[in-house]
Coordinates of C-alpha atoms in Angstrom, one line a residue:
Chain A
M25 CA -8.7 40.8 20.0
S26 CA -8.4 41.2 16.4
H27 CA -4.6 42.4 15.2
G28 CA -4.3 45.7 13.5
H29 CA -6.5 47.2 15.8
K30 CA -4.9 48.7 19.0
S31 CA -7.0 49.6 21.8
E32 CA -6.4 52.7 23.7
F33 CA -6.5 50.8 26.6
L34 CA -3.8 48.6 25.7
A35 CA -0.5 49.2 27.4
H36 CA 2.3 48.9 24.9
H37 CA 4.0 46.0 26.9
F38 CA 1.0 43.8 26.2
E39 CA 0.4 41.6 23.3
D40 CA -3.5 42.2 23.4
L41 CA -6.2 43.2 25.9
E42 CA -6.9 39.6 27.0
Q43 CA -3.1 39.1 27.8
Q44 CA -3.3 42.4 29.7
K45 CA -6.2 41.4 31.6
E46 CA -5.0 38.2 32.6
S47 CA -1.8 39.8 34.0
A48 CA -3.9 41.9 36.2
A49 CA -5.7 39.1 37.5
L50 CA -2.6 37.1 38.1
G51 CA -1.0 39.7 40.2
M52 CA -4.6 40.1 42.0
W53 CA -4.8 36.3 42.6
L54 CA -1.3 36.6 44.2
F55 CA -2.4 39.5 46.4
L56 CA -4.9 37.3 47.4
C57 CA -2.6 34.7 48.3
T58 CA -0.7 37.1 50.8
E59 CA -4.2 37.9 52.3
V60 CA -5.0 34.2 53.1
L61 CA -1.8 34.1 54.6
F62 CA -2.1 37.5 56.7
F63 CA -5.5 36.1 58.1
G64 CA -4.2 32.7 58.2
G65 CA -1.9 33.6 61.1
L66 CA -5.2 34.7 63.0
F67 CA -6.8 31.5 62.1
C68 CA -3.8 29.4 63.4
C69 CA -3.5 31.4 66.6
Y70 CA -7.5 30.9 66.9
A71 CA -6.8 27.1 66.2
Y72 CA -4.3 26.9 68.9
Y73 CA -6.2 28.7 71.7
K74 CA -9.6 27.0 71.0
Y75 CA -7.7 23.8 71.5
R76 CA -6.1 24.8 74.6
F77 CA -9.3 26.7 76.4
F78 CA -12.2 24.9 74.6
D79 CA -14.6 26.0 77.4
A80 CA -13.6 29.4 77.3
F81 CA -14.2 29.8 73.6
I82 CA -17.6 28.3 74.0
S83 CA -18.5 30.9 76.7
G84 CA -17.2 33.9 74.9
S85 CA -18.9 32.8 71.5
H86 CA -22.2 32.3 73.1
H87 CA -22.3 35.6 74.8
L88 CA -22.1 37.4 70.8
D89 CA -25.4 38.3 69.3
I90 CA -25.8 35.7 66.9
K91 CA -28.8 37.3 65.2
L92 CA -26.6 40.2 64.3
G93 CA -24.1 38.0 62.9
L94 CA -26.5 36.2 60.9
L95 CA -27.7 39.5 59.4
N96 CA -24.2 40.3 58.6
T97 CA -23.5 37.1 57.0
A98 CA -26.8 37.8 54.6
V99 CA -25.4 41.3 54.1
L100 CA -22.2 40.6 53.1
I101 CA -23.3 37.9 50.8
T102 CA -26.1 40.1 49.2
S103 CA -23.3 42.7 48.6
S104 CA -21.1 40.1 47.1
L105 CA -24.3 39.4 44.6
T106 CA -24.5 43.2 43.8
M107 CA -20.6 43.4 43.1
A108 CA -20.9 40.3 40.8
L109 CA -23.8 42.0 39.1
A110 CA -21.6 45.2 38.7
V111 CA -18.9 43.4 37.0
H112 CA -21.7 41.9 34.8
A113 CA -23.2 45.2 33.8
A114 CA -19.7 46.5 33.2
Q115 CA -18.7 43.8 30.6
K116 CA -22.2 44.5 29.0
G117 CA -21.5 48.4 28.7
A118 CA -24.2 49.2 31.0
R119 CA -22.9 52.5 32.8
G120 CA -26.1 53.3 34.8
R121 CA -26.7 50.0 36.1
T122 CA -23.0 49.5 36.9
S123 CA -22.9 52.6 39.0
L124 CA -26.3 51.6 40.7
M125 CA -24.7 48.2 41.7
L126 CA -21.6 49.7 43.1
L127 CA -23.5 52.1 45.3
L128 CA -25.6 49.2 46.3
T129 CA -22.5 47.3 47.5
I130 CA -21.2 50.4 49.0
A131 CA -24.6 50.8 51.1
L132 CA -24.6 47.0 52.1
A133 CA -20.8 47.4 53.2
G134 CA -22.0 50.4 55.4
V135 CA -24.9 48.4 56.7
F136 CA -22.5 45.8 57.6
L137 CA -20.1 48.4 59.6
V138 CA -23.0 50.0 61.4
V139 CA -24.5 46.5 62.7
K140 CA -20.7 46.0 63.5
Y141 CA -20.6 49.4 65.5
F142 CA -23.6 48.5 67.6
E143 CA -22.3 45.0 68.2
W144 CA -18.8 46.4 69.5
S145 CA -20.5 49.3 71.6
T146 CA -22.9 47.0 73.3
K147 CA -19.7 45.0 74.4
F148 CA -17.8 47.9 75.4
H149 CA -20.7 49.3 77.4
H150 CA -20.4 45.7 79.3
G151 CA -16.6 46.1 79.9
I152 CA -15.8 43.4 77.4
I153 CA -12.5 44.9 76.2
P154 CA -9.5 42.7 76.5
G155 CA -7.2 44.6 78.8
H156 CA -6.6 45.4 82.6
N157 CA -10.4 46.0 83.2
F158 CA -11.9 42.9 81.2
Q159 CA -15.1 42.0 82.9
F160 CA -17.4 39.0 81.7
P161 CA -20.4 37.8 83.7
A162 CA -19.4 34.9 86.0
E163 CA -22.7 33.1 85.6
D164 CA -22.1 32.7 81.8
L165 CA -18.9 30.8 82.3
Y166 CA -19.1 27.3 80.9
G167 CA -17.5 24.3 82.2
G168 CA -13.6 25.2 83.5
A169 CA -13.5 28.6 81.6
T170 CA -12.2 31.7 83.5
V171 CA -12.6 35.3 83.1
K172 CA -9.0 35.4 82.0
T173 CA -9.3 32.7 79.3
V174 CA -12.5 34.2 77.9
E175 CA -10.6 37.5 77.4
I176 CA -8.2 35.5 74.9
F177 CA -11.5 34.6 73.2
Y178 CA -12.7 38.2 73.0
S179 CA -8.8 39.3 71.9
L180 CA -8.9 37.0 68.9
Y181 CA -12.7 38.2 68.2
Y182 CA -11.6 41.7 68.0
C183 CA -8.6 41.2 66.2
M184 CA -10.1 38.9 63.7
S185 CA -13.3 40.8 63.0
G186 CA -11.5 44.0 63.4
L187 CA -9.0 43.2 60.5
H188 CA -12.0 42.1 58.5
G189 CA -13.5 45.3 59.1
I190 CA -10.6 47.3 58.0
H191 CA -10.9 45.5 54.9
V192 CA -14.6 46.3 54.6
I193 CA -13.5 50.0 55.0
L194 CA -10.9 49.9 52.5
G195 CA -13.4 48.0 50.1
I196 CA -15.9 51.0 50.2
V197 CA -12.9 53.5 49.3
V198 CA -12.2 51.4 46.4
I199 CA -15.4 50.6 45.1
G200 CA -16.3 54.5 45.5
W201 CA -13.3 55.3 43.5
L202 CA -14.7 52.6 40.6
W203 CA -17.9 54.4 40.9
W204 CA -16.3 57.7 39.9
I205 CA -14.2 56.5 37.3
N206 CA -17.3 54.7 35.9
Q207 CA -19.3 58.0 36.1
K208 CA -16.5 59.4 34.2
G209 CA -16.9 57.0 31.2
R210 CA -13.7 55.2 31.6
I211 CA -15.4 51.7 32.0
T212 CA -16.3 50.3 28.9
P213 CA -17.1 46.7 27.7
E214 CA -13.8 46.7 26.0
Y215 CA -11.9 47.9 29.1
N216 CA -13.5 46.8 32.7
V217 CA -10.4 45.3 34.3
P218 CA -10.7 47.5 37.5
V219 CA -14.3 46.6 38.4
E220 CA -13.2 42.9 37.8
M221 CA -10.3 43.3 40.2
V222 CA -12.0 45.0 42.7
G223 CA -14.6 42.6 42.6
L224 CA -12.0 39.9 43.3
Y225 CA -10.9 41.7 46.4
W226 CA -14.6 42.3 47.4
H227 CA -15.5 38.4 47.2
F228 CA -12.4 37.5 48.9
V229 CA -13.6 40.0 51.9
D230 CA -17.0 37.8 52.2
I231 CA -15.3 34.4 51.8
I232 CA -13.2 35.6 55.3
W233 CA -16.6 36.5 56.8
I234 CA -17.8 33.0 55.7
F235 CA -15.2 31.4 57.7
L236 CA -15.1 33.8 60.6
F237 CA -19.2 33.6 61.3
P238 CA -19.2 30.0 62.5
L239 CA -16.0 30.4 64.3
L240 CA -16.8 33.3 66.1
Y241 CA -20.4 33.2 66.7
L242 CA -21.9 29.5 66.8
L243 CA -19.4 27.6 69.1
G244 CA -21.9 27.5 72.0
L245 CA -25.2 26.9 70.3
H246 CA -25.0 23.0 70.7
V247 CA -24.5 23.6 74.6
H248 CA -26.9 26.2 75.4
G249 CA -29.4 26.0 72.3
Chain B
M26 CA -3.0 31.5 27.6
S27 CA -5.9 30.3 25.8
K28 CA -8.5 32.5 23.8
S29 CA -11.1 30.3 25.0
H30 CA -11.5 32.6 28.0
E31 CA -11.7 35.6 26.0
N32 CA -14.9 37.9 26.6
H33 CA -16.9 35.3 29.0
I34 CA -19.8 37.0 30.4
V35 CA -21.2 34.8 33.3
P36 CA -25.0 35.2 33.1
V37 CA -27.2 36.9 35.8
S38 CA -29.2 33.7 36.3
T39 CA -25.8 31.7 37.6
Y40 CA -25.1 34.5 40.0
L41 CA -28.7 34.5 41.4
T42 CA -28.4 30.7 41.7
I43 CA -25.3 30.8 43.6
F44 CA -26.5 33.6 45.7
T45 CA -29.5 31.5 46.6
I46 CA -27.4 28.6 47.7
L47 CA -24.9 30.7 49.6
I48 CA -28.0 31.8 51.6
V49 CA -29.4 28.4 52.3
M50 CA -26.1 27.0 53.0
T51 CA -25.8 30.0 55.6
G52 CA -29.1 28.4 57.3
V53 CA -27.5 25.2 57.0
T54 CA -24.5 26.4 58.9
L55 CA -26.6 27.8 61.7
W56 CA -28.6 24.6 61.8
V57 CA -25.7 21.9 62.3
A58 CA -24.4 24.4 65.1
F59 CA -27.1 23.2 67.2
H60 CA -26.2 19.6 67.0
D61 CA -23.4 18.1 69.0
F62 CA -20.8 16.2 66.9
G63 CA -18.1 16.3 69.6
I64 CA -14.7 16.7 68.0
W65 CA -16.2 17.2 64.7
N66 CA -18.0 20.3 65.4
T67 CA -15.2 22.6 63.8
P68 CA -14.6 20.3 61.0
V69 CA -18.0 20.0 59.8
A70 CA -18.6 23.9 60.2
M71 CA -15.2 24.3 58.0
L72 CA -16.5 21.9 55.7
I73 CA -19.7 23.9 55.1
A74 CA -17.8 27.0 54.9
S75 CA -15.3 25.5 52.4
F76 CA -18.0 24.5 50.4
K77 CA -19.4 28.0 50.4
A78 CA -16.1 29.9 49.7
T79 CA -15.6 27.2 46.7
L80 CA -18.9 28.5 45.1
V81 CA -17.8 32.4 45.5
L82 CA -14.3 31.3 44.1
L83 CA -15.6 29.5 41.1
F84 CA -18.6 31.6 40.0
F85 CA -18.5 35.1 41.9
M86 CA -14.5 35.1 41.3
H87 CA -14.8 33.3 37.9
L88 CA -12.4 30.5 38.6
K89 CA -14.2 28.1 36.7
Y90 CA -13.9 30.5 33.5
S91 CA -10.2 31.6 34.0
P92 CA -6.9 30.1 33.1
R93 CA -5.8 27.1 35.3
L94 CA -3.0 29.1 36.4
M95 CA -5.1 31.4 38.6
T96 CA -6.7 28.2 40.5
I97 CA -3.2 26.7 41.1
V98 CA -1.9 29.9 42.4
F99 CA -4.7 30.8 44.9
F100 CA -4.8 27.2 46.2
S101 CA -0.9 27.4 46.7
S102 CA -1.8 29.7 49.5
A103 CA -4.5 27.5 50.8
Y104 CA -2.4 24.7 50.8
M105 CA 0.3 26.4 52.7
L106 CA -2.2 27.7 55.4
A107 CA -3.5 24.1 55.8
L108 CA 0.1 22.8 56.5
L109 CA 0.7 25.8 58.9
I110 CA -2.4 24.8 60.9
L111 CA -2.3 21.0 60.6
I112 CA 1.2 21.1 61.6
V113 CA 0.6 23.5 64.7
M114 CA -2.3 21.0 65.7
A115 CA 0.0 18.0 65.1
D116 CA 2.1 19.5 67.7
I117 CA 0.0 20.9 70.5
T118 CA -2.5 17.7 70.5
T119 CA 0.6 15.5 71.0
R120 CA 2.8 17.2 73.7
T121 CA 2.1 17.6 77.4
I122 CA 1.1 21.1 78.0
P123 CA 1.5 22.6 81.6
A124 CA -1.8 23.0 83.6
V125 CA -3.5 26.1 82.9
S126 CA -3.2 27.3 86.9
S127 CA 0.6 26.7 86.9
V128 CA 1.3 29.3 84.0
G129 CA -0.8 31.8 85.8
M130 CA -4.0 31.9 83.9

Protein backbone atom coordinates (compact mmCIF):
# COMPACT_ATOMS: atom_id res chain seq x y z
CA MET A 1 0.00 0.00 0.00
CA SER A 2 1.31 3.42 -0.90
CA HIS A 3 2.31 5.70 1.94
CA GLY A 4 0.35 8.84 2.49
CA HIS A 5 -2.90 7.09 1.56
CA LYS A 6 -4.56 5.68 4.68
CA SER A 7 -7.26 3.17 3.91
CA GLU A 8 -10.55 3.42 5.78
CA PHE A 9 -10.16 -0.30 6.48
CA LEU A 10 -6.78 0.12 8.19
CA ALA A 11 -6.87 -0.04 11.99
CA HIS A 12 -4.65 2.63 13.54
CA HIS A 13 -2.24 0.19 15.22
CA PHE A 14 -1.10 -1.35 11.92
CA GLU A 15 1.52 -0.03 9.51
CA ASP A 16 -0.41 -0.90 6.37
CA LEU A 17 -3.12 -3.26 5.07
CA GLU A 18 -0.56 -5.96 4.27
CA GLN A 19 0.67 -6.07 7.86
CA GLN A 20 -2.93 -6.01 9.08
CA LYS A 21 -3.82 -8.97 6.87
CA GLU A 22 -0.75 -10.96 7.90
CA SER A 23 -1.53 -10.38 11.58
CA ALA A 24 -5.04 -11.71 11.03
CA ALA A 25 -3.65 -14.69 9.12
CA LEU A 26 -1.15 -15.47 11.87
CA GLY A 27 -3.96 -15.42 14.43
CA MET A 28 -6.03 -17.71 12.24
CA TRP A 29 -3.19 -20.20 11.78
CA LEU A 30 -2.61 -20.24 15.55
CA PHE A 31 -6.31 -21.00 16.01
CA LEU A 32 -6.00 -23.83 13.49
CA CYS A 33 -3.05 -25.17 15.54
CA THR A 34 -5.36 -25.47 18.55
CA GLU A 35 -7.86 -27.22 16.28
CA VAL A 36 -5.23 -29.73 15.14
CA LEU A 37 -4.57 -30.66 18.76
CA PHE A 38 -8.30 -30.59 19.60
CA PHE A 39 -8.99 -33.22 16.94
CA GLY A 40 -5.56 -34.75 17.60
CA GLY A 41 -6.63 -36.09 20.98
CA LEU A 42 -9.38 -38.09 19.24
CA PHE A 43 -7.01 -39.30 16.51
CA CYS A 44 -4.59 -40.49 19.21
CA CYS A 45 -7.44 -42.24 21.03
CA TYR A 46 -8.44 -43.84 17.73
CA ALA A 47 -4.86 -45.05 17.13
CA TYR A 48 -4.74 -46.67 20.56
CA TYR A 49 -8.07 -48.50 20.31
CA LYS A 50 -7.52 -49.54 16.72
CA TYR A 51 -4.26 -51.16 17.79
CA ARG A 52 -5.98 -52.85 20.75
CA PHE A 53 -9.17 -54.00 19.00
CA PHE A 54 -8.21 -54.24 15.37
CA ASP A 55 -10.88 -56.80 14.36
CA ALA A 56 -13.59 -54.73 16.00
CA PHE A 57 -12.55 -51.70 13.97
CA ILE A 58 -12.68 -53.74 10.75
CA SER A 59 -16.17 -55.01 11.65
CA GLY A 60 -17.50 -51.60 12.64
CA SER A 61 -15.92 -49.81 9.70
CA HIS A 62 -17.26 -52.27 7.16
CA HIS A 63 -20.76 -51.70 8.50
CA LEU A 64 -20.64 -48.03 7.47
CA ASP A 65 -22.02 -46.95 4.09
CA ILE A 66 -18.92 -46.39 1.95
CA LYS A 67 -20.95 -44.88 -0.92
CA LEU A 68 -22.32 -42.16 1.37
CA GLY A 69 -18.86 -41.55 2.84
CA LEU A 70 -17.42 -41.23 -0.66
CA LEU A 71 -20.25 -38.89 -1.70
CA ASN A 72 -19.62 -36.68 1.32
CA THR A 73 -15.89 -36.59 0.56
CA ALA A 74 -16.61 -35.34 -2.96
CA VAL A 75 -19.18 -32.84 -1.64
CA LEU A 76 -16.75 -31.41 0.89
CA ILE A 77 -13.85 -31.15 -1.59
CA THR A 78 -16.18 -29.37 -4.02
CA SER A 79 -17.25 -26.97 -1.26
CA SER A 80 -13.56 -26.24 -0.65
CA LEU A 81 -13.26 -25.34 -4.33
CA THR A 82 -16.29 -23.00 -4.20
CA MET A 83 -14.86 -21.38 -1.04
CA ALA A 84 -11.51 -20.85 -2.81
CA LEU A 85 -13.40 -19.34 -5.77
CA ALA A 86 -15.27 -17.05 -3.36
CA VAL A 87 -11.90 -15.77 -2.07
CA HIS A 88 -10.77 -15.29 -5.66
CA ALA A 89 -13.95 -13.36 -6.58
CA ALA A 90 -13.63 -11.18 -3.45
CA GLN A 91 -10.02 -10.32 -4.36
CA LYS A 92 -11.14 -9.39 -7.87
CA GLY A 93 -13.99 -7.29 -6.50
CA ALA A 94 -16.69 -9.39 -8.18
CA ARG A 95 -19.37 -8.95 -5.53
CA GLY A 96 -22.10 -10.96 -7.23
CA ARG A 97 -19.80 -13.90 -7.92
CA THR A 98 -18.49 -13.80 -4.33
CA SER A 99 -22.06 -14.08 -3.00
CA LEU A 100 -22.88 -16.89 -5.43
CA MET A 101 -19.78 -18.90 -4.45
CA LEU A 102 -20.50 -18.39 -0.74
CA LEU A 103 -24.09 -19.59 -1.21
CA LEU A 104 -22.86 -22.63 -3.16
CA THR A 105 -20.46 -23.42 -0.32
CA ILE A 106 -23.32 -23.21 2.19
CA ALA A 107 -25.49 -25.40 -0.04
CA LEU A 108 -22.78 -28.07 -0.30
CA ALA A 109 -22.22 -27.94 3.47
CA GLY A 110 -25.97 -28.48 3.79
CA VAL A 111 -25.82 -31.50 1.49
CA PHE A 112 -23.01 -32.90 3.63
CA LEU A 113 -25.13 -32.58 6.78
CA VAL A 114 -28.23 -34.08 5.15
CA VAL A 115 -26.20 -37.12 4.03
CA LYS A 116 -24.81 -37.37 7.59
CA TYR A 117 -28.36 -37.19 8.95
CA PHE A 118 -29.43 -40.16 6.83
CA GLU A 119 -26.31 -42.12 7.77
CA TRP A 120 -26.77 -41.54 11.48
CA SER A 121 -30.54 -42.12 11.53
CA THR A 122 -30.10 -45.46 9.71
CA LYS A 123 -27.55 -46.49 12.35
CA PHE A 124 -29.88 -45.35 15.15
CA HIS A 125 -32.73 -47.43 13.71
CA HIS A 126 -30.50 -50.49 13.90
CA GLY A 127 -29.64 -49.80 17.52
CA ILE A 128 -26.04 -48.87 16.72
CA ILE A 129 -25.80 -46.27 19.48
CA PRO A 130 -23.07 -46.66 22.12
CA GLY A 131 -24.65 -47.21 25.52
CA HIS A 132 -26.59 -49.87 27.42
CA ASN A 133 -28.64 -51.01 24.44
CA PHE A 134 -25.89 -51.05 21.82
CA GLN A 135 -26.63 -53.65 19.16
CA PHE A 136 -24.50 -55.06 16.37
CA PRO A 137 -25.36 -58.03 14.13
CA ALA A 138 -23.32 -61.08 15.21
CA GLU A 139 -22.83 -62.26 11.61
CA ASP A 140 -20.95 -59.04 10.84
CA LEU A 141 -18.36 -59.60 13.56
CA TYR A 142 -14.96 -60.30 12.03
CA GLY A 143 -12.20 -62.37 13.66
CA GLY A 144 -11.95 -61.78 17.40
CA ALA A 145 -14.35 -58.84 17.44
CA THR A 146 -17.10 -58.68 20.06
CA VAL A 147 -20.18 -56.47 20.23
CA LYS A 148 -18.58 -54.69 23.19
CA THR A 149 -15.38 -53.82 21.31
CA VAL A 150 -17.28 -52.78 18.16
CA GLU A 151 -19.08 -50.34 20.45
CA ILE A 152 -15.71 -48.63 21.04
CA PHE A 153 -15.30 -48.13 17.31
CA TYR A 154 -18.76 -46.58 17.12
CA SER A 155 -18.09 -44.30 20.11
CA LEU A 156 -15.10 -42.93 18.22
CA TYR A 157 -17.05 -42.80 14.96
CA TYR A 158 -19.78 -40.65 16.51
CA CYS A 159 -17.32 -38.45 18.44
CA MET A 160 -14.99 -37.81 15.51
CA SER A 161 -17.57 -37.32 12.78
CA GLY A 162 -19.83 -35.50 15.27
CA LEU A 163 -17.14 -33.01 16.25
CA HIS A 164 -16.42 -32.56 12.56
CA GLY A 165 -20.14 -32.06 11.91
CA ILE A 166 -20.29 -29.32 14.56
CA HIS A 167 -17.48 -27.59 12.68
CA VAL A 168 -19.49 -27.85 9.46
CA ILE A 169 -22.52 -26.27 11.18
CA LEU A 170 -20.35 -23.43 12.53
CA GLY A 171 -18.90 -23.05 9.03
CA ILE A 172 -22.40 -22.54 7.60
CA VAL A 173 -23.04 -19.83 10.21
CA VAL A 174 -19.85 -17.88 9.51
CA ILE A 175 -20.10 -18.26 5.73
CA GLY A 176 -23.70 -16.99 6.01
CA TRP A 177 -22.33 -13.98 7.90
CA LEU A 178 -19.75 -13.46 5.12
CA TRP A 179 -22.54 -13.50 2.54
CA TRP A 180 -24.40 -10.87 4.57
CA ILE A 181 -21.48 -8.43 4.89
CA ASN A 182 -20.62 -8.98 1.23
CA GLN A 183 -24.20 -8.07 0.27
CA LYS A 184 -23.82 -4.96 2.43
CA GLY A 185 -20.78 -3.99 0.36
CA ARG A 186 -18.24 -4.41 3.13
CA ILE A 187 -16.01 -6.76 1.10
CA THR A 188 -13.82 -5.01 -1.46
CA PRO A 189 -10.67 -5.84 -3.48
CA GLU A 190 -8.80 -3.67 -0.96
CA TYR A 191 -10.24 -5.37 2.12
CA ASN A 192 -11.34 -9.01 1.98
CA VAL A 193 -9.61 -10.39 5.06
CA PRO A 194 -12.85 -11.92 6.50
CA VAL A 195 -13.40 -14.03 3.36
CA GLU A 196 -9.80 -15.25 3.38
CA MET A 197 -9.83 -16.09 7.10
CA VAL A 198 -13.14 -17.99 6.97
CA GLY A 199 -11.73 -19.70 3.89
CA LEU A 200 -8.79 -20.97 5.96
CA TYR A 201 -11.23 -22.37 8.53
CA TRP A 202 -13.38 -24.05 5.88
CA HIS A 203 -10.43 -25.69 4.11
CA PHE A 204 -9.25 -26.95 7.49
CA VAL A 205 -12.63 -28.63 8.05
CA ASP A 206 -12.13 -30.26 4.64
CA ILE A 207 -8.66 -31.49 5.65
CA ILE A 208 -10.05 -33.13 8.81
CA TRP A 209 -12.56 -35.04 6.68
CA ILE A 210 -9.79 -36.10 4.26
CA PHE A 211 -8.21 -37.95 7.21
CA LEU A 212 -11.48 -39.17 8.75
CA PHE A 213 -12.80 -40.79 5.58
CA PRO A 214 -10.18 -43.57 5.20
CA LEU A 215 -9.87 -44.03 8.99
CA LEU A 216 -13.59 -44.52 9.58
CA TYR A 217 -14.99 -45.98 6.37
CA LEU A 218 -12.36 -48.01 4.54
CA LEU A 219 -10.84 -50.36 7.11
CA GLY A 220 -12.75 -53.47 6.08
CA LEU A 221 -12.51 -53.25 2.30
CA HIS A 222 -9.43 -55.43 1.84
CA VAL A 223 -11.07 -58.17 3.95
CA HIS A 224 -14.59 -58.11 2.55
CA GLY A 225 -14.01 -56.53 -0.89
CA MET B 1 7.32 -9.42 6.32
CA SER B 2 8.17 -9.21 2.68
CA LYS B 3 6.27 -7.13 0.17
CA SER B 4 6.42 -9.88 -2.43
CA HIS B 5 3.32 -11.50 -0.93
CA GLU B 6 1.24 -8.42 -1.45
CA ASN B 7 -1.96 -8.80 -3.45
CA HIS B 8 -1.13 -12.22 -4.83
CA ILE B 9 -4.22 -13.66 -6.46
CA VAL B 10 -4.14 -17.38 -7.21
CA PRO B 11 -5.59 -18.01 -10.69
CA VAL B 12 -8.82 -20.01 -11.06
CA SER B 13 -6.98 -22.57 -13.23
CA THR B 14 -4.75 -23.46 -10.26
CA TYR B 15 -7.79 -24.04 -8.06
CA LEU B 16 -9.41 -26.24 -10.70
CA THR B 17 -6.21 -28.30 -11.16
CA ILE B 18 -5.88 -28.87 -7.41
CA PHE B 19 -9.59 -29.78 -7.19
CA THR B 20 -9.16 -32.37 -9.97
CA ILE B 21 -6.11 -33.89 -8.27
CA LEU B 22 -8.00 -34.07 -4.95
CA ILE B 23 -10.92 -35.92 -6.57
CA VAL B 24 -8.55 -38.32 -8.36
CA MET B 25 -6.65 -38.95 -5.11
CA THR B 26 -9.95 -39.75 -3.38
CA GLY B 27 -10.35 -42.49 -5.97
CA VAL B 28 -6.81 -43.67 -5.23
CA THR B 29 -7.66 -43.72 -1.50
CA LEU B 30 -10.58 -46.03 -2.26
CA TRP B 31 -8.54 -48.18 -4.65
CA VAL B 32 -5.69 -48.86 -2.20
CA ALA B 33 -8.23 -49.76 0.51
CA PHE B 34 -9.08 -52.90 -1.51
CA HIS B 35 -5.46 -54.07 -1.18
CA ASP B 36 -3.92 -55.61 1.88
CA PHE B 37 -0.50 -54.19 2.83
CA GLY B 38 -0.58 -55.79 6.28
CA ILE B 39 0.60 -53.38 8.97
CA TRP B 40 1.17 -50.75 6.26
CA ASN B 41 -2.55 -50.37 5.48
CA THR B 42 -3.07 -47.35 7.73
CA PRO B 43 0.32 -45.70 6.99
CA VAL B 44 -0.40 -45.93 3.22
CA ALA B 45 -3.89 -44.43 3.69
CA MET B 46 -2.47 -41.66 5.89
CA LEU B 47 0.29 -40.94 3.38
CA ILE B 48 -2.28 -40.34 0.64
CA ALA B 49 -4.44 -38.25 3.01
CA SER B 50 -1.36 -36.20 3.97
CA PHE B 51 -0.58 -35.60 0.32
CA LYS B 52 -4.15 -34.34 -0.24
CA ALA B 53 -3.98 -32.20 2.92
CA THR B 54 -0.66 -30.70 1.75
CA LEU B 55 -2.24 -29.69 -1.57
CA VAL B 56 -5.13 -28.02 0.28
CA LEU B 57 -2.69 -26.23 2.61
CA LEU B 58 -0.36 -25.03 -0.15
CA PHE B 59 -2.90 -23.89 -2.74
CA PHE B 60 -6.41 -23.52 -1.27
CA MET B 61 -5.01 -22.08 1.98
CA HIS B 62 -2.27 -20.12 0.17
CA LEU B 63 0.65 -21.34 2.32
CA LYS B 64 2.76 -21.45 -0.85
CA TYR B 65 2.18 -17.71 -1.32
CA SER B 66 2.29 -16.68 2.36
CA PRO B 67 5.20 -15.73 4.61
CA ARG B 68 7.18 -18.78 5.74
CA LEU B 69 6.13 -17.93 9.30
CA MET B 70 2.60 -19.30 8.72
CA THR B 71 3.96 -22.66 7.55
CA ILE B 72 6.29 -22.92 10.55
CA VAL B 73 3.51 -22.05 12.99
CA PHE B 74 1.07 -24.53 11.48
CA PHE B 75 3.52 -27.41 11.20
CA SER B 76 4.53 -26.94 14.83
CA SER B 77 1.08 -28.30 15.70
CA ALA B 78 1.38 -31.17 13.23
CA TYR B 79 4.77 -31.94 14.80
CA MET B 80 3.33 -32.02 18.33
CA LEU B 81 0.48 -34.27 17.17
CA ALA B 82 2.96 -36.63 15.49
CA LEU B 83 4.98 -36.75 18.72
CA LEU B 84 1.85 -37.51 20.76
CA ILE B 85 0.75 -40.37 18.52
CA LEU B 86 4.25 -41.80 18.00
CA ILE B 87 5.05 -41.88 21.71
CA VAL B 88 1.68 -43.42 22.58
CA MET B 89 2.17 -46.06 19.86
CA ALA B 90 5.75 -46.72 21.00
CA ASP B 91 4.34 -47.33 24.47
CA ILE B 92 1.41 -49.59 23.71
CA THR B 93 3.19 -51.69 21.08
CA THR B 94 5.98 -52.55 23.51
CA ARG B 95 4.12 -53.30 26.71
CA THR B 96 2.18 -56.36 27.79
CA ILE B 97 -1.52 -55.61 27.89
CA PRO B 98 -3.85 -57.87 29.92
CA ALA B 99 -5.98 -60.18 27.80
CA VAL B 100 -9.26 -58.66 26.66
CA SER B 101 -11.40 -61.10 28.68
CA SER B 102 -9.62 -60.30 31.96
CA VAL B 103 -10.53 -56.61 31.79
CA GLY B 104 -14.19 -57.41 31.29
CA MET B 105 -14.51 -56.55 27.64
